[in-house]
Amino acid sequence: MSGFIYEKEYEIHYYEVDYKRKVLITSIVDFLGDIATKQSEELGVGIDFLKERKLSWVLYKWNIDMYKYPSYGEKIIIKTYAYSMRKFYAYRKYEILSSDGEILGGADSIWFLINTERRRPVRVTEDLFRFYGVDINDESILEIEDLERCKNITSEKIFNVRYSDIDTNRHVNNAKYIAWMLETVPLDIVLNYTLKNIKVTYEKETTYGETIKVLTELINEDYKVTCLHKIIDKEDKELTLLKTVWEKN
């Protein structure tokens, strides 16, 4: 049995849209992160609860579908719930709706619980199952595909990690990796195609002051472009793998 459903309304602000006045995918990712944190806070298992126990949730994988992007000034409703928990993994689902109930998108995510001192995964405790309303005997999971690595690089860019990229765990916020990736997508794709699906696998954390490189491969198909992305550090260690699917407007 899945856990308690939580929902929150978001208004699309001017600083959250692109040149077409449509919400940015990075803004959507920020909303998804915000509502998960907000639910945890209201359930009493938020940032302070975890900090006292030297615990933290770390995002492992995203699978985000967008069917329609809301515009500047519109209000949307996002719903989320803990789908299941197993060993040190937690699976969370999201639904993105317009103010009149139209389904605009959805997302699946996989997280794991770590000990912040040892930076190692730890088993999800029984009290967390109870707080989120998840059946401790439910062993169902959300499957998100393993991503292939780009080989024929068509574009690349180098970025320095800034103060503003860092989150409460003192590591780069997960949405920043997506923002970096988007900078390597050719302008022709951005202008003439719409991002419909994004999958992300976070393999290794990075921190302030690091230099990272984003590598991208384009695979052209009829009315669709698939991009494979890889983010590496200055020692060529993989930090993040991404896959984006763009459909022609």
Short mmCIF file of C-alpha atoms in Angstrom, two decimals:
data_model
loop_
_atom_site.label_atom_id
_atom_site.label_comp_id
_atom_site.label_asym_id
_atom_site.label_seq_id
_atom_site.Cartn_x
_atom_site.Cartn_y
_atom_site.Cartn_z
CA MET A 1 0.00 0.00 0.00
CA SER A 2 1.34 3.42 -1.00
CA GLY A 3 1.71 6.18 1.56
CA PHE A 4 -0.14 9.36 2.40
CA ILE A 5 -0.88 11.68 -0.53
CA TYR A 6 0.24 15.28 -0.16
CA GLU A 7 -0.56 18.13 -2.54
CA LYS A 8 0.48 21.74 -2.94
CA GLU A 9 -0.41 24.57 -5.31
CA TYR A 10 2.31 26.45 -7.19
CA GLU A 11 2.00 29.65 -9.19
CA ILE A 12 4.29 29.99 -12.20
CA HIS A 13 6.33 33.16 -11.63
CA TYR A 14 8.09 35.25 -14.26
CA TYR A 15 11.54 34.09 -13.09
CA GLU A 16 10.48 30.45 -13.57
CA VAL A 17 9.69 30.61 -17.30
CA ASP A 18 11.58 30.55 -20.60
CA TYR A 19 11.41 32.88 -23.59
CA LYS A 20 8.04 31.34 -24.60
CA ARG A 21 6.68 32.10 -21.10
CA LYS A 22 6.48 28.36 -20.42
CA VAL A 23 7.71 26.96 -17.13
CA LEU A 24 11.32 25.76 -17.16
CA ILE A 25 11.96 22.06 -16.55
CA THR A 26 14.40 23.10 -13.83
CA SER A 27 11.56 24.98 -12.11
CA ILE A 28 9.44 21.82 -12.26
CA VAL A 29 12.29 19.85 -10.68
CA ASP A 30 12.55 22.50 -7.96
CA PHE A 31 8.81 22.13 -7.29
CA LEU A 32 9.15 18.35 -7.02
CA GLY A 33 11.98 18.67 -4.55
CA ASP A 34 10.09 21.30 -2.58
CA ILE A 35 6.89 19.31 -2.18
CA ALA A 36 8.74 16.18 -1.03
CA THR A 37 10.55 18.26 1.58
CA LYS A 38 7.34 20.04 2.58
CA GLN A 39 5.50 16.75 3.13
CA SER A 40 8.36 15.42 5.24
CA GLU A 41 8.38 18.59 7.36
CA GLU A 42 4.63 18.41 7.98
CA LEU A 43 4.87 14.72 8.88
CA GLY A 44 7.54 15.55 11.44
CA VAL A 45 10.42 13.82 9.64
CA GLY A 46 11.99 16.81 7.94
CA ILE A 47 15.46 18.30 7.85
CA ASP A 48 15.90 18.73 11.62
CA PHE A 49 14.54 15.25 12.39
CA LEU A 50 17.06 13.70 10.00
CA LYS A 51 19.94 15.93 11.09
CA GLU A 52 19.52 14.90 14.73
CA ARG A 53 19.85 11.28 13.66
CA LYS A 54 22.76 11.97 11.26
CA LEU A 55 20.58 10.93 8.32
CA SER A 56 19.77 12.39 4.93
CA TRP A 57 17.80 11.42 1.83
CA VAL A 58 19.90 11.43 -1.34
CA LEU A 59 18.28 11.44 -4.77
CA TYR A 60 19.41 8.57 -6.98
CA LYS A 61 17.16 8.60 -10.08
CA TRP A 62 14.52 10.72 -11.82
CA ASN A 63 12.08 9.81 -14.59
CA ILE A 64 10.04 12.91 -15.46
CA ASP A 65 7.38 13.13 -18.19
CA MET A 66 5.93 16.46 -19.33
CA TYR A 67 2.84 16.37 -21.56
CA LYS A 68 2.11 20.09 -21.43
CA TYR A 69 4.03 23.02 -19.94
CA PRO A 70 2.01 25.60 -17.96
CA SER A 71 2.57 29.28 -18.71
CA TYR A 72 3.52 32.34 -16.71
CA GLY A 73 0.82 33.26 -14.19
CA GLU A 74 -0.91 29.88 -14.25
CA LYS A 75 -1.39 27.84 -11.10
CA ILE A 76 -0.67 24.14 -10.95
CA ILE A 77 -1.19 21.43 -8.34
CA ILE A 78 1.45 18.83 -7.60
CA LYS A 79 0.58 15.65 -5.73
CA THR A 80 3.11 13.25 -4.27
CA TYR A 81 3.35 10.20 -2.07
CA ALA A 82 5.89 7.66 -0.91
CA TYR A 83 5.22 4.66 -3.14
CA SER A 84 7.26 2.14 -1.16
CA MET A 85 10.47 1.69 0.80
CA ARG A 86 12.83 -1.25 0.62
CA LYS A 87 16.18 -1.76 2.37
CA PHE A 88 17.83 1.66 2.10
CA TYR A 89 15.77 2.78 -0.92
CA ALA A 90 12.63 4.90 -1.03
CA TYR A 91 10.40 5.25 -4.09
CA ARG A 92 8.28 8.39 -4.58
CA LYS A 93 5.68 9.28 -7.24
CA TYR A 94 4.41 12.67 -8.42
CA GLU A 95 1.53 13.97 -10.49
CA ILE A 96 1.43 17.47 -12.02
CA LEU A 97 -2.04 18.93 -12.68
CA SER A 98 -3.50 22.16 -14.01
CA SER A 99 -5.85 24.12 -11.77
CA ASP A 100 -8.82 22.45 -13.52
CA GLY A 101 -7.43 18.93 -13.14
CA GLU A 102 -5.74 18.34 -16.50
CA ILE A 103 -2.71 16.04 -16.18
CA LEU A 104 0.34 18.03 -17.30
CA GLY A 105 3.05 15.59 -16.28
CA GLY A 106 4.31 13.11 -13.76
CA ALA A 107 7.46 11.73 -12.25
CA ASP A 108 8.96 8.73 -10.52
CA SER A 109 11.98 9.00 -8.27
CA ILE A 110 14.31 6.75 -6.32
CA TRP A 111 16.09 7.93 -3.20
CA PHE A 112 18.35 6.30 -0.66
CA LEU A 113 18.90 7.03 3.01
CA ILE A 114 22.47 7.70 4.12
CA ASN A 115 24.38 8.25 7.33
CA THR A 116 25.78 11.77 6.93
CA GLU A 117 28.94 11.08 8.91
CA ARG A 118 29.97 7.93 7.06
CA ARG A 119 28.29 8.94 3.76
CA ARG A 120 27.05 5.37 3.50
CA PRO A 121 23.54 3.99 2.88
CA VAL A 122 21.56 2.83 5.92
CA ARG A 123 18.40 0.75 6.15
CA VAL A 124 15.12 2.69 6.30
CA THR A 125 13.86 2.59 9.89
CA GLU A 126 10.41 1.35 10.92
CA ASP A 127 9.35 4.78 12.18
CA LEU A 128 9.83 6.24 8.68
CA PHE A 129 7.47 3.63 7.22
CA ARG A 130 4.91 4.66 9.83
CA PHE A 131 5.29 8.42 9.33
CA TYR A 132 4.85 8.18 5.55
CA GLY A 133 2.03 5.61 5.82
CA VAL A 134 3.90 2.97 3.83
CA ASP A 135 3.29 -0.76 4.34
CA ILE A 136 6.52 -2.23 5.67
CA ASN A 137 5.68 -5.57 3.99
CA ASP A 138 5.18 -4.05 0.53
CA GLU A 139 8.22 -4.97 -1.57
CA SER A 140 7.08 -3.34 -4.83
CA ILE A 141 9.49 -0.88 -6.44
CA LEU A 142 9.56 1.72 -9.20
CA GLU A 143 11.76 0.70 -12.12
CA ILE A 144 13.79 3.43 -13.82
CA GLU A 145 16.04 2.24 -16.62
CA ASP A 146 19.82 2.26 -16.42
CA LEU A 147 21.14 4.92 -18.79
CA GLU A 148 23.62 4.29 -21.56
CA ARG A 149 26.67 6.50 -21.82
CA CYS A 150 27.19 8.94 -24.64
CA LYS A 151 29.94 7.94 -27.07
CA ASN A 152 29.85 10.23 -30.11
CA ILE A 153 30.14 13.61 -28.44
CA THR A 154 28.50 16.46 -30.34
CA SER A 155 28.89 19.21 -27.74
CA GLU A 156 30.52 19.84 -24.39
CA LYS A 157 30.84 22.63 -21.84
CA ILE A 158 32.78 23.26 -18.64
CA PHE A 159 31.24 24.77 -15.50
CA ASN A 160 32.55 25.85 -12.10
CA VAL A 161 30.40 24.98 -9.08
CA ARG A 162 29.16 28.20 -7.42
CA TYR A 163 27.89 29.05 -3.94
CA SER A 164 24.36 29.27 -5.37
CA ASP A 165 24.56 25.67 -6.62
CA ILE A 166 24.85 24.22 -3.10
CA ASP A 167 21.93 22.76 -1.11
CA THR A 168 21.32 22.07 2.60
CA ASN A 169 23.49 18.95 2.40
CA ARG A 170 26.42 21.16 1.23
CA HIS A 171 26.44 19.42 -2.13
CA VAL A 172 25.19 20.55 -5.53
CA ASN A 173 21.40 20.76 -5.75
CA ASN A 174 20.05 18.07 -8.10
CA ALA A 175 18.34 20.60 -10.39
CA LYS A 176 21.69 22.26 -11.14
CA TYR A 177 22.93 19.17 -12.97
CA ILE A 178 19.91 19.43 -15.25
CA ALA A 179 20.54 23.15 -15.84
CA TRP A 180 24.15 22.38 -16.82
CA MET A 181 23.00 19.64 -19.15
CA LEU A 182 20.56 21.92 -20.95
CA GLU A 183 23.37 24.32 -21.82
CA THR A 184 24.86 21.65 -24.10
CA VAL A 185 21.67 21.09 -26.13
CA PRO A 186 21.94 22.92 -29.49
CA LEU A 187 19.85 26.08 -29.76
CA ASP A 188 18.00 24.67 -32.78
CA ILE A 189 16.66 21.86 -30.58
CA VAL A 190 15.68 24.24 -27.78
CA LEU A 191 13.83 26.56 -30.20
CA ASN A 192 12.08 23.96 -32.37
CA TYR A 193 11.53 20.99 -30.08
CA THR A 194 9.86 20.40 -26.71
CA LEU A 195 11.44 18.39 -23.91
CA LYS A 196 9.05 15.54 -23.19
CA ASN A 197 11.02 13.18 -20.97
CA ILE A 198 14.11 13.39 -18.83
CA LYS A 199 15.82 10.61 -16.95
CA VAL A 200 18.68 11.24 -14.53
CA THR A 201 20.99 8.97 -12.56
CA TYR A 202 23.07 10.67 -9.89
CA GLU A 203 26.21 8.62 -9.36
CA LYS A 204 28.54 10.82 -7.32
CA GLU A 205 28.15 14.07 -5.40
CA THR A 206 30.16 17.20 -6.07
CA THR A 207 30.78 20.32 -4.01
CA TYR A 208 31.64 24.01 -4.16
CA GLY A 209 34.78 24.94 -6.07
CA GLU A 210 34.84 21.86 -8.31
CA THR A 211 35.11 22.07 -12.08
CA ILE A 212 32.77 19.83 -14.06
CA LYS A 213 32.31 19.02 -17.74
CA VAL A 214 29.08 18.12 -19.54
CA LEU A 215 29.28 15.88 -22.61
CA THR A 216 26.32 15.40 -24.95
CA GLU A 217 25.48 13.14 -27.88
CA LEU A 218 22.54 13.82 -30.23
CA ILE A 219 20.57 10.98 -31.83
CA ASN A 220 18.25 12.27 -34.55
CA GLU A 221 15.03 10.45 -35.41
CA ASP A 222 11.85 11.40 -37.29
CA TYR A 223 10.27 14.34 -35.43
CA LYS A 224 12.28 13.44 -32.34
CA VAL A 225 15.76 13.94 -30.93
CA THR A 226 17.22 11.86 -28.10
CA CYS A 227 20.18 13.28 -26.23
CA LEU A 228 22.56 11.29 -24.05
CA HIS A 229 24.47 13.34 -21.50
CA LYS A 230 27.29 12.66 -19.08
CA ILE A 231 28.65 14.96 -16.39
CA ILE A 232 32.19 14.30 -15.22
CA ASP A 233 34.62 15.98 -12.82
CA LYS A 234 38.15 17.20 -13.59
CA GLU A 235 39.47 13.68 -12.98
CA ASP A 236 36.97 12.28 -15.54
CA LYS A 237 34.95 10.52 -12.84
CA GLU A 238 31.26 10.20 -13.71
CA LEU A 239 28.95 12.34 -11.57
CA THR A 240 25.66 12.10 -13.42
CA LEU A 241 24.09 10.40 -16.44
CA LEU A 242 21.10 11.94 -18.20
CA LYS A 243 18.84 11.15 -21.13
CA THR A 244 16.45 13.66 -22.69
CA VAL A 245 13.81 13.14 -25.37
CA TRP A 246 12.69 16.13 -27.46
CA GLU A 247 9.71 16.13 -29.86
CA LYS A 248 9.45 18.53 -32.79
CA ASN A 249 6.94 21.36 -32.30
#
